[in-house]
């Protein structure tokens, strides 16, 4: 099932890696490196999956998660971080993140998380 | 992140478990607990004990390894796996194969607390794994607090994964980062200096401010034995590493022997 995915990471390379791989699978991707622009887009549109970095300038991933939750309970949010701490991991969980992935990760790991999100969305529809 | 913890039945493997738990707790990595032994029944019991001990570190209500909320007929929540595996045969070969199969990002392995990096009944398994793994390897000598991470930079070809691994370790241990630049290699000096400047920029934009030390290759062993007593030594090992060329017979082993702390080999 093709899904709508928003990817936000201030490191350009993360979005580029995901774009090539996920578009091949038929998904539609919107890539952002600017968190403010991504937040504006999240307010406009309901995505099936949002993949967001946690530590960024101006806006952090937890704020993105909260904004997504305000807009839609359905959207699955996958948090990624290069600076994993127990506090952030737990906050992500309690605020309803779908998955939490620490860098370094292999593409397969993110693809696996997106596949799980897709399965969950499908199960919720049925 | 995917972590492989490779263990035998000795106390240094048990002593390495808290670091595996800390890593898992912070990064919510999928963890494989691997025991290698020709007596697979005994090893299965040991690995099960490690599994129980590891599980005890995590808060059942907030752990991704045990937690799973039910909403309607859907199980939601972040859920990660702790998998146990037993392999028979040559320990270092089996560990490397399992790491490759599980596509691990990090192998964690304990070793004896003497100056050599060995397993009691199987010789230099940790050293062989450290030398030959495709991913980064954390060799734990004993479970002690790490205040400083000392990274030896000797070549300019370093991976994004290794940079991210350093950031995670610094965050995990609340440690300071020292980058040690080896100064004897004129052929690659220009490239290393360029890489160093890039590394300083890379980490400072991430609020990590490394301290830089210049060390002659000939003084490296003394420097390491003096500086890393309360830290974690990290080395970027790869095909272009000078250390690989300087220590061709034993590669990392000679340098590791000068060091009493845990070691992270970055790839």
mmCIF file of C-alpha atoms in Angstrom:
data_model
loop_
_atom_site.group_PDB
_atom_site.id
_atom_site.type_symbol
_atom_site.label_atom_id
_atom_site.label_comp_id
_atom_site.label_asym_id
_atom_site.label_seq_id
_atom_site.Cartn_x
_atom_site.Cartn_y
_atom_site.Cartn_z
ATOM 1 C CA UNK A 1 0.000 0.000 0.000
ATOM 2 C CA UNK A 2 1.656 3.273 -1.045
ATOM 3 C CA UNK A 3 1.741 5.727 1.846
ATOM 4 C CA UNK A 4 2.497 9.430 2.372
ATOM 5 C CA UNK A 5 5.691 9.978 4.330
ATOM 6 C CA UNK A 6 7.286 13.157 5.659
ATOM 7 C CA UNK A 7 10.983 12.957 6.526
ATOM 8 C CA UNK A 8 12.613 15.667 8.648
ATOM 9 C CA UNK A 9 16.326 15.634 9.422
ATOM 10 C CA UNK A 10 18.689 18.589 9.364
ATOM 11 C CA UNK A 11 21.338 16.261 7.944
ATOM 12 C CA UNK A 12 20.546 16.210 4.236
ATOM 13 C CA UNK A 13 22.073 12.777 3.730
ATOM 14 C CA UNK A 14 19.382 11.042 5.830
ATOM 15 C CA UNK A 15 16.530 12.286 3.624
ATOM 16 C CA UNK A 16 18.439 11.495 0.455
ATOM 17 C CA UNK A 17 19.138 7.920 1.543
ATOM 18 C CA UNK A 18 15.505 7.333 2.449
ATOM 19 C CA UNK A 19 14.065 9.021 -0.641
ATOM 20 C CA UNK A 20 15.864 6.775 -3.107
ATOM 21 C CA UNK A 21 14.865 3.632 -1.273
ATOM 22 C CA UNK A 22 11.259 4.401 -0.302
ATOM 23 C CA UNK A 23 10.155 5.946 -3.592
ATOM 24 C CA UNK A 24 11.181 2.710 -5.285
ATOM 25 C CA UNK A 25 8.564 0.995 -3.120
ATOM 26 C CA UNK A 26 5.880 3.347 -4.401
ATOM 27 C CA UNK A 27 5.622 5.618 -1.353
ATOM 28 C CA UNK A 28 5.335 9.390 -1.681
ATOM 29 C CA UNK A 29 7.997 11.295 0.239
ATOM 30 C CA UNK A 30 8.355 14.908 1.276
ATOM 31 C CA UNK A 31 11.839 15.651 2.601
ATOM 32 C CA UNK A 32 12.602 18.590 4.903
ATOM 33 C CA UNK A 33 15.848 19.791 6.453
ATOM 34 C CA UNK A 34 14.185 22.867 7.969
ATOM 35 C CA UNK A 35 12.048 21.937 11.002
ATOM 36 C CA UNK A 36 9.902 25.085 10.846
ATOM 37 C CA UNK A 37 8.967 24.406 7.216
ATOM 38 C CA UNK A 38 8.205 20.779 8.136
ATOM 39 C CA UNK A 39 5.961 21.864 11.011
ATOM 40 C CA UNK A 40 4.033 24.172 8.696
ATOM 41 C CA UNK A 41 3.529 21.296 6.262
ATOM 42 C CA UNK A 42 2.395 18.983 9.090
ATOM 43 C CA UNK A 43 -0.230 21.560 10.045
ATOM 44 C CA UNK A 44 -1.525 21.560 6.443
ATOM 45 C CA UNK A 45 -1.544 17.876 5.638
ATOM 46 C CA UNK A 46 -2.117 14.528 7.369
ATOM 47 C CA UNK A 47 0.743 12.126 6.615
ATOM 48 C CA UNK A 48 0.622 8.381 7.194
ATOM 49 C CA UNK A 49 4.163 8.318 8.584
ATOM 50 C CA UNK A 50 6.443 11.071 9.872
ATOM 51 C CA UNK A 51 10.150 10.293 10.336
ATOM 52 C CA UNK A 52 11.841 12.985 12.401
ATOM 53 C CA UNK A 53 15.243 13.653 13.885
ATOM 54 C CA UNK A 54 15.112 14.599 17.561
ATOM 55 C CA UNK A 55 17.881 17.149 18.021
ATOM 56 C CA UNK A 56 17.629 20.062 15.598
ATOM 57 C CA UNK A 57 17.961 23.836 15.766
ATOM 58 C CA UNK A 58 14.806 25.884 16.559
ATOM 59 C CA UNK A 59 12.424 22.924 16.880
ATOM 60 C CA UNK A 60 13.078 19.507 18.375
ATOM 61 C CA UNK A 61 11.618 16.160 17.387
ATOM 62 C CA UNK A 62 9.408 15.990 20.489
ATOM 63 C CA UNK A 63 7.685 19.205 19.384
ATOM 64 C CA UNK A 64 7.198 17.660 15.952
ATOM 65 C CA UNK A 65 5.678 14.575 17.598
ATOM 66 C CA UNK A 66 3.310 16.758 19.641
ATOM 67 C CA UNK A 67 2.283 18.737 16.559
ATOM 68 C CA UNK A 68 1.597 15.543 14.615
ATOM 69 C CA UNK A 69 -0.514 14.236 17.500
ATOM 70 C CA UNK A 70 -2.580 17.444 17.502
ATOM 71 C CA UNK A 71 -3.259 17.064 13.799
ATOM 72 C CA UNK A 72 -3.856 13.313 13.659
ATOM 73 C CA UNK A 73 -3.908 10.343 16.016
ATOM 74 C CA UNK A 74 -3.506 8.026 13.043
ATOM 75 C CA UNK A 75 -0.082 9.195 11.868
ATOM 76 C CA UNK A 76 2.821 6.971 12.921
ATOM 77 C CA UNK A 77 5.861 8.916 14.097
ATOM 78 C CA UNK A 78 9.326 7.391 13.919
ATOM 79 C CA UNK A 79 11.952 9.244 15.970
ATOM 80 C CA UNK A 80 15.624 9.057 15.001
ATOM 81 C CA UNK A 81 18.514 10.402 17.027
ATOM 82 C CA UNK A 82 22.270 10.639 17.046
ATOM 83 C CA UNK A 83 22.286 11.472 20.787
ATOM 84 C CA UNK A 84 20.099 8.896 22.448
ATOM 85 C CA UNK A 85 19.254 9.335 26.110
ATOM 86 C CA UNK A 86 16.903 7.388 28.312
ATOM 87 C CA UNK A 87 14.859 10.524 29.037
ATOM 88 C CA UNK A 88 14.234 11.319 25.370
ATOM 89 C CA UNK A 89 13.500 7.689 24.547
ATOM 90 C CA UNK A 90 10.929 7.495 27.349
ATOM 91 C CA UNK A 91 9.398 10.854 26.457
ATOM 92 C CA UNK A 92 9.043 9.684 22.860
ATOM 93 C CA UNK A 93 7.304 6.545 24.038
ATOM 94 C CA UNK A 94 4.925 8.245 26.455
ATOM 95 C CA UNK A 95 4.003 10.872 23.874
ATOM 96 C CA UNK A 96 3.017 8.198 21.391
ATOM 97 C CA UNK A 97 5.971 7.677 19.053
ATOM 98 C CA UNK A 98 5.657 4.532 16.972
ATOM 99 C CA UNK A 99 9.373 3.747 16.889
ATOM 100 C CA UNK A 100 12.669 5.113 18.169
ATOM 101 C CA UNK A 101 15.853 4.516 16.193
ATOM 102 C CA UNK A 102 19.353 5.529 17.264
ATOM 103 C CA UNK A 103 22.078 6.327 14.752
ATOM 104 C CA UNK A 104 23.988 4.675 13.259
ATOM 105 C CA UNK A 105 21.289 2.641 11.555
ATOM 106 C CA UNK A 106 21.084 0.671 8.391
ATOM 107 C CA UNK A 107 18.528 1.665 5.793
ATOM 108 C CA UNK A 108 16.878 -1.695 6.332
ATOM 109 C CA UNK A 109 16.093 -0.712 9.925
ATOM 110 C CA UNK A 110 14.140 2.399 8.903
ATOM 111 C CA UNK A 111 12.467 0.513 6.069
ATOM 112 C CA UNK A 112 11.471 -2.166 8.600
ATOM 113 C CA UNK A 113 9.994 0.473 10.903
ATOM 114 C CA UNK A 114 8.059 2.031 8.016
ATOM 115 C CA UNK A 115 6.797 -1.406 6.982
ATOM 116 C CA UNK A 116 5.577 -2.001 10.547
ATOM 117 C CA UNK A 117 3.855 1.389 10.488
ATOM 118 C CA UNK A 118 2.226 0.496 7.176
ATOM 119 C CA UNK A 119 1.003 -2.834 8.627
ATOM 120 C CA UNK A 120 -0.396 -1.051 11.674
ATOM 121 C CA UNK A 121 -2.216 1.494 9.499
ATOM 122 C CA UNK A 122 -3.707 -1.290 7.397
ATOM 123 C CA UNK A 123 -4.794 -3.257 10.498
ATOM 124 C CA UNK A 124 -6.470 -0.134 11.904
ATOM 125 C CA UNK A 125 -8.402 0.351 8.662
ATOM 126 C CA UNK A 126 -9.745 -3.229 8.664
ATOM 127 C CA UNK B 1 20.866 0.367 16.126
ATOM 128 C CA UNK B 2 21.510 -3.351 16.392
ATOM 129 C CA UNK B 3 23.858 -4.652 19.056
ATOM 130 C CA UNK B 4 25.412 -8.088 19.308
ATOM 131 C CA UNK B 5 26.668 -9.065 22.750
ATOM 132 C CA UNK B 6 29.101 -11.954 22.383
ATOM 133 C CA UNK B 7 29.683 -13.849 25.605
ATOM 134 C CA UNK B 8 31.324 -16.865 27.136
ATOM 135 C CA UNK B 9 30.712 -18.278 30.610
ATOM 136 C CA UNK B 10 33.326 -16.235 32.500
ATOM 137 C CA UNK B 11 32.874 -13.332 34.882
ATOM 138 C CA UNK B 12 34.191 -10.654 32.476
ATOM 139 C CA UNK B 13 31.222 -11.410 30.205
ATOM 140 C CA UNK B 14 28.851 -10.899 33.151
ATOM 141 C CA UNK B 15 30.736 -7.698 33.993
ATOM 142 C CA UNK B 16 30.129 -6.358 30.472
ATOM 143 C CA UNK B 17 26.346 -6.776 30.766
ATOM 144 C CA UNK B 18 25.705 -3.424 32.525
ATOM 145 C CA UNK B 19 27.270 -1.598 29.561
ATOM 146 C CA UNK B 20 25.055 -3.570 27.164
ATOM 147 C CA UNK B 21 22.050 -2.638 29.316
ATOM 148 C CA UNK B 22 23.088 1.037 29.343
ATOM 149 C CA UNK B 23 23.490 1.022 25.575
ATOM 150 C CA UNK B 24 20.158 -0.737 25.090
ATOM 151 C CA UNK B 25 18.361 1.490 27.572
ATOM 152 C CA UNK B 26 19.545 4.664 25.853
ATOM 153 C CA UNK B 27 19.435 3.696 22.209
ATOM 154 C CA UNK B 28 16.600 1.171 22.309
ATOM 155 C CA UNK B 29 18.608 -1.070 20.093
ATOM 156 C CA UNK B 30 17.648 -4.568 19.070
ATOM 157 C CA UNK B 31 20.003 -6.799 21.048
ATOM 158 C CA UNK B 32 21.273 -10.277 20.244
ATOM 159 C CA UNK B 33 22.841 -12.226 23.116
ATOM 160 C CA UNK B 34 25.181 -14.752 21.559
ATOM 161 C CA UNK B 35 26.911 -17.584 23.374
ATOM 162 C CA UNK B 36 29.529 -19.621 21.583
ATOM 163 C CA UNK B 37 30.472 -22.988 22.982
ATOM 164 C CA UNK B 38 30.761 -26.595 21.983
ATOM 165 C CA UNK B 39 28.728 -27.514 25.038
ATOM 166 C CA UNK B 40 25.533 -25.965 23.804
ATOM 167 C CA UNK B 41 23.288 -27.159 26.657
ATOM 168 C CA UNK B 42 25.449 -25.458 29.281
ATOM 169 C CA UNK B 43 25.776 -22.345 27.113
ATOM 170 C CA UNK B 44 22.003 -22.163 26.607
ATOM 171 C CA UNK B 45 21.578 -21.978 30.396
ATOM 172 C CA UNK B 46 24.257 -19.288 30.628
ATOM 173 C CA UNK B 47 22.730 -17.186 27.852
ATOM 174 C CA UNK B 48 19.317 -17.510 29.503
ATOM 175 C CA UNK B 49 20.866 -16.227 32.725
ATOM 176 C CA UNK B 50 22.326 -13.263 30.797
ATOM 177 C CA UNK B 51 18.898 -12.635 29.281
ATOM 178 C CA UNK B 52 17.271 -12.591 32.730
ATOM 179 C CA UNK B 53 19.981 -10.331 34.152
ATOM 180 C CA UNK B 54 19.733 -7.953 31.226
ATOM 181 C CA UNK B 55 15.932 -7.821 31.482
ATOM 182 C CA UNK B 56 16.219 -6.883 35.160
ATOM 183 C CA UNK B 57 18.001 -3.640 34.223
ATOM 184 C CA UNK B 58 14.949 -2.331 32.393
ATOM 185 C CA UNK B 59 11.868 -0.726 33.890
ATOM 186 C CA UNK B 60 9.021 -3.075 32.857
ATOM 187 C CA UNK B 61 6.596 -0.162 32.379
ATOM 188 C CA UNK B 62 8.914 1.916 30.203
ATOM 189 C CA UNK B 63 11.186 -0.585 28.537
ATOM 190 C CA UNK B 64 10.871 -1.145 24.799
ATOM 191 C CA UNK B 65 11.862 -4.775 25.385
ATOM 192 C CA UNK B 66 8.888 -5.635 27.594
ATOM 193 C CA UNK B 67 6.415 -2.875 26.977
ATOM 194 C CA UNK B 68 3.486 -3.298 24.661
ATOM 195 C CA UNK B 69 0.253 -1.366 25.110
ATOM 196 C CA UNK B 70 -3.061 -2.726 23.896
ATOM 197 C CA UNK B 71 -5.429 -0.369 22.160
ATOM 198 C CA UNK B 72 -8.501 -2.201 20.905
ATOM 199 C CA UNK B 73 -7.155 -5.324 19.297
ATOM 200 C CA UNK B 74 -3.922 -3.555 18.272
ATOM 201 C CA UNK B 75 -0.686 -3.835 20.178
ATOM 202 C CA UNK B 76 1.056 -0.488 19.954
ATOM 203 C CA UNK B 77 4.158 1.084 21.388
ATOM 204 C CA UNK B 78 7.801 0.939 20.592
ATOM 205 C CA UNK B 79 8.891 -2.662 20.766
ATOM 206 C CA UNK B 80 12.433 -3.915 20.393
ATOM 207 C CA UNK B 81 13.791 -7.418 20.547
ATOM 208 C CA UNK B 82 16.285 -9.167 22.762
ATOM 209 C CA UNK B 83 17.174 -12.345 20.921
ATOM 210 C CA UNK B 84 19.259 -15.188 22.303
ATOM 211 C CA UNK B 85 21.467 -17.285 20.049
ATOM 212 C CA UNK B 86 23.813 -20.214 20.613
ATOM 213 C CA UNK B 87 26.484 -21.168 18.114
ATOM 214 C CA UNK B 88 28.994 -23.996 18.080
ATOM 215 C CA UNK B 89 32.447 -23.865 16.589
ATOM 216 C CA UNK B 90 35.307 -21.415 16.347
ATOM 217 C CA UNK B 91 34.213 -18.500 18.603
ATOM 218 C CA UNK B 92 35.600 -15.543 16.658
ATOM 219 C CA UNK B 93 34.354 -16.897 13.337
ATOM 220 C CA UNK B 94 30.887 -17.625 14.752
ATOM 221 C CA UNK B 95 30.649 -14.155 16.332
ATOM 222 C CA UNK B 96 31.623 -12.460 13.064
ATOM 223 C CA UNK B 97 29.136 -14.562 11.101
ATOM 224 C CA UNK B 98 26.314 -13.815 13.514
ATOM 225 C CA UNK B 99 27.136 -10.079 13.399
ATOM 226 C CA UNK B 100 26.996 -10.146 9.629
ATOM 227 C CA UNK B 101 23.776 -12.162 9.550
ATOM 228 C CA UNK B 102 22.050 -9.904 12.075
ATOM 229 C CA UNK B 103 23.427 -6.790 10.306
ATOM 230 C CA UNK B 104 24.750 -5.431 13.581
ATOM 231 C CA UNK B 105 26.047 -1.903 14.024
ATOM 232 C CA UNK B 106 28.026 -2.740 17.141
ATOM 233 C CA UNK B 107 29.535 -5.860 18.700
ATOM 234 C CA UNK B 108 30.034 -5.692 22.463
ATOM 235 C CA UNK B 109 32.415 -8.225 23.967
ATOM 236 C CA UNK B 110 33.963 -8.572 27.413
ATOM 237 C CA UNK B 111 37.513 -9.744 28.021
ATOM 238 C CA UNK B 112 39.920 -10.570 30.804
ATOM 239 C CA UNK B 113 41.042 -7.644 32.915
ATOM 240 C CA UNK B 114 44.735 -8.376 32.473
ATOM 241 C CA UNK B 115 46.714 -6.534 29.822
ATOM 242 C CA UNK B 116 45.893 -9.030 27.111
ATOM 243 C CA UNK B 117 42.494 -9.059 25.428
ATOM 244 C CA UNK B 118 41.551 -12.697 25.746
ATOM 245 C CA UNK B 119 38.830 -15.143 26.648
ATOM 246 C CA UNK B 120 39.935 -17.639 29.295
ATOM 247 C CA UNK B 121 39.318 -20.840 27.356
ATOM 248 C CA UNK B 122 39.542 -19.559 23.798
ATOM 249 C CA UNK B 123 42.514 -17.194 23.553
ATOM 250 C CA UNK B 124 42.428 -13.923 21.678
ATOM 251 C CA UNK B 125 38.776 -14.045 20.565
ATOM 252 C CA UNK B 126 38.043 -10.377 21.444
ATOM 253 C CA UNK B 127 41.122 -9.248 19.532
ATOM 254 C CA UNK B 128 40.248 -11.301 16.452
ATOM 255 C CA UNK B 129 36.680 -10.000 16.497
ATOM 256 C CA UNK B 130 37.960 -6.420 16.914
ATOM 257 C CA UNK B 131 40.344 -6.814 13.996
ATOM 258 C CA UNK B 132 38.060 -8.557 11.537
ATOM 259 C CA UNK B 133 34.526 -7.254 12.140
ATOM 260 C CA UNK B 134 32.804 -5.150 9.484
ATOM 261 C CA UNK B 135 31.043 -3.074 12.123
ATOM 262 C CA UNK B 136 32.311 -1.221 15.203
ATOM 263 C CA UNK B 137 33.406 -3.311 18.188
ATOM 264 C CA UNK B 138 33.362 -2.330 21.866
ATOM 265 C CA UNK B 139 35.750 -4.466 23.920
ATOM 266 C CA UNK B 140 34.964 -4.056 27.609
ATOM 267 C CA UNK B 141 37.710 -4.698 30.147
ATOM 268 C CA UNK B 142 35.676 -3.942 33.223
ATOM 269 C CA UNK B 143 32.511 -2.073 34.093
ATOM 270 C CA UNK B 144 33.882 1.274 35.194
ATOM 271 C CA UNK B 145 32.853 4.851 34.701
ATOM 272 C CA UNK B 146 34.043 6.399 31.473
ATOM 273 C CA UNK B 147 34.838 10.115 31.722
ATOM 274 C CA UNK B 148 36.769 10.576 28.553
ATOM 275 C CA UNK B 149 36.746 9.137 25.075
ATOM 276 C CA UNK B 150 40.056 9.302 23.326
ATOM 277 C CA UNK B 151 39.852 8.823 19.558
ATOM 278 C CA UNK B 152 43.033 8.182 17.583
ATOM 279 C CA UNK B 153 42.804 9.758 14.155
ATOM 280 C CA UNK B 154 45.429 8.359 11.806
ATOM 281 C CA UNK B 155 43.757 8.479 8.408
ATOM 282 C CA UNK B 156 41.120 10.527 6.666
ATOM 283 C CA UNK B 157 38.791 7.824 5.427
ATOM 284 C CA UNK B 158 36.232 7.615 8.223
ATOM 285 C CA UNK B 159 32.625 6.570 7.894
ATOM 286 C CA UNK B 160 29.447 8.451 8.818
ATOM 287 C CA UNK B 161 28.481 5.450 10.975
ATOM 288 C CA UNK B 162 31.662 5.808 13.034
ATOM 289 C CA UNK B 163 31.026 9.526 13.615
ATOM 290 C CA UNK B 164 27.521 8.704 14.805
ATOM 291 C CA UNK B 165 28.831 5.917 17.036
ATOM 292 C CA UNK B 166 31.221 8.396 18.716
ATOM 293 C CA UNK B 167 28.333 10.853 19.297
ATOM 294 C CA UNK B 168 26.240 8.105 20.887
ATOM 295 C CA UNK B 169 29.068 7.004 23.196
ATOM 296 C CA UNK B 170 29.801 10.584 24.267
ATOM 297 C CA UNK B 171 26.093 11.075 25.037
ATOM 298 C CA UNK B 172 25.804 7.721 26.797
ATOM 299 C CA UNK B 173 28.780 8.210 29.111
ATOM 300 C CA UNK B 174 28.552 12.017 29.446
ATOM 301 C CA UNK B 175 32.216 11.828 28.466
ATOM 302 C CA UNK B 176 34.602 14.414 27.044
ATOM 303 C CA UNK B 177 35.997 13.803 23.595
ATOM 304 C CA UNK B 178 39.737 13.923 22.909
ATOM 305 C CA UNK B 179 40.909 13.506 19.339
ATOM 306 C CA UNK B 180 44.496 12.338 19.132
ATOM 307 C CA UNK B 181 46.196 13.092 15.862
ATOM 308 C CA UNK B 182 49.204 10.997 14.931
ATOM 309 C CA UNK B 183 51.892 13.265 13.553
ATOM 310 C CA UNK B 184 54.553 10.984 12.042
ATOM 311 C CA UNK B 185 52.954 10.176 8.765
ATOM 312 C CA UNK B 186 53.946 12.950 6.370
ATOM 313 C CA UNK B 187 52.388 11.262 3.359
ATOM 314 C CA UNK B 188 48.901 11.617 4.738
ATOM 315 C CA UNK B 189 49.422 14.531 7.141
ATOM 316 C CA UNK B 190 47.731 17.113 4.926
ATOM 317 C CA UNK B 191 44.687 14.902 4.489
ATOM 318 C CA UNK B 192 44.493 14.192 8.224
ATOM 319 C CA UNK B 193 44.704 17.890 9.091
ATOM 320 C CA UNK B 194 41.900 18.614 6.653
ATOM 321 C CA UNK B 195 39.838 15.805 8.161
ATOM 322 C CA UNK B 196 40.583 17.053 11.671
ATOM 323 C CA UNK B 197 39.304 20.498 10.839
ATOM 324 C CA UNK B 198 36.187 18.916 9.314
ATOM 325 C CA UNK B 199 35.728 16.765 12.449
ATOM 326 C CA UNK B 200 35.986 19.777 14.758
ATOM 327 C CA UNK B 201 33.277 21.510 12.708
ATOM 328 C CA UNK B 202 31.157 18.343 12.597
ATOM 329 C CA UNK B 203 31.175 17.852 16.368
ATOM 330 C CA UNK B 204 31.044 21.499 17.421
ATOM 331 C CA UNK B 205 27.856 22.035 15.407
ATOM 332 C CA UNK B 206 26.506 19.156 17.489
ATOM 333 C CA UNK B 207 27.565 20.770 20.792
ATOM 334 C CA UNK B 208 30.477 18.388 21.253
ATOM 335 C CA UNK B 209 33.733 20.285 21.617
ATOM 336 C CA UNK B 210 36.693 17.952 21.218
ATOM 337 C CA UNK B 211 40.097 18.563 22.757
ATOM 338 C CA UNK B 212 42.877 17.982 20.210
ATOM 339 C CA UNK B 213 46.199 16.343 21.065
ATOM 340 C CA UNK B 214 49.099 15.802 18.692
ATOM 341 C CA UNK B 215 51.132 12.681 19.365
ATOM 342 C CA UNK B 216 54.062 11.135 17.539
ATOM 343 C CA UNK B 217 53.344 7.615 16.438
ATOM 344 C CA UNK B 218 56.458 6.417 18.270
ATOM 345 C CA UNK B 219 55.085 7.845 21.532
ATOM 346 C CA UNK B 220 51.571 6.548 21.074
ATOM 347 C CA UNK B 221 51.850 3.482 23.282
ATOM 348 C CA UNK B 222 53.201 5.486 26.240
ATOM 349 C CA UNK B 223 50.613 8.183 25.650
ATOM 350 C CA UNK B 224 47.792 5.663 25.572
ATOM 351 C CA UNK B 225 48.871 3.830 28.709
ATOM 352 C CA UNK B 226 49.127 7.172 30.556
ATOM 353 C CA UNK B 227 45.971 8.859 29.288
ATOM 354 C CA UNK B 228 43.302 6.241 28.920
ATOM 355 C CA UNK B 229 43.313 4.749 32.390
ATOM 356 C CA UNK B 230 39.886 6.199 33.193
ATOM 357 C CA UNK B 231 38.554 6.497 29.711
ATOM 358 C CA UNK B 232 37.556 4.688 26.592
ATOM 359 C CA UNK B 233 40.030 4.459 23.771
ATOM 360 C CA UNK B 234 38.570 4.552 20.290
ATOM 361 C CA UNK B 235 40.377 3.928 17.042
ATOM 362 C CA UNK B 236 39.222 4.363 13.506
ATOM 363 C CA UNK B 237 40.458 1.148 11.982
ATOM 364 C CA UNK B 238 40.129 0.583 8.309
ATOM 365 C CA UNK B 239 42.063 -0.333 5.216
ATOM 366 C CA UNK B 240 43.727 3.072 5.136
ATOM 367 C CA UNK B 241 44.693 3.101 8.803
ATOM 368 C CA UNK B 242 48.369 3.774 9.488
ATOM 369 C CA UNK B 243 48.045 1.680 12.627
ATOM 370 C CA UNK B 244 47.252 -1.276 10.422
ATOM 371 C CA UNK B 245 50.419 -0.638 8.463
ATOM 372 C CA UNK B 246 52.631 0.153 11.437
ATOM 373 C CA UNK B 247 51.630 -2.935 13.333
ATOM 374 C CA UNK B 248 51.309 -5.387 10.461
ATOM 375 C CA UNK B 249 51.971 -8.549 12.457
ATOM 376 C CA UNK B 250 49.685 -7.900 15.374
ATOM 377 C CA UNK B 251 47.777 -4.918 13.965
ATOM 378 C CA UNK B 252 45.805 -3.483 16.850
ATOM 379 C CA UNK B 253 47.046 -5.902 19.478
ATOM 380 C CA UNK B 254 50.273 -4.084 20.365
ATOM 381 C CA UNK B 255 48.508 -0.821 20.946
ATOM 382 C CA UNK B 256 45.700 -2.472 22.826
ATOM 383 C CA UNK B 257 48.194 -4.132 25.139
ATOM 384 C CA UNK B 258 49.461 -0.721 26.195
ATOM 385 C CA UNK B 259 45.961 0.142 27.242
ATOM 386 C CA UNK B 260 44.126 -0.924 30.390
ATOM 387 C CA UNK B 261 40.750 0.515 29.536
ATOM 388 C CA UNK B 262 37.894 -0.568 27.301
ATOM 389 C CA UNK B 263 38.356 -0.049 23.588
ATOM 390 C CA UNK B 264 36.043 0.920 20.764
ATOM 391 C CA UNK B 265 37.134 0.034 17.245
ATOM 392 C CA UNK B 266 35.296 2.254 14.802
ATOM 393 C CA UNK B 267 34.398 1.288 11.284
#
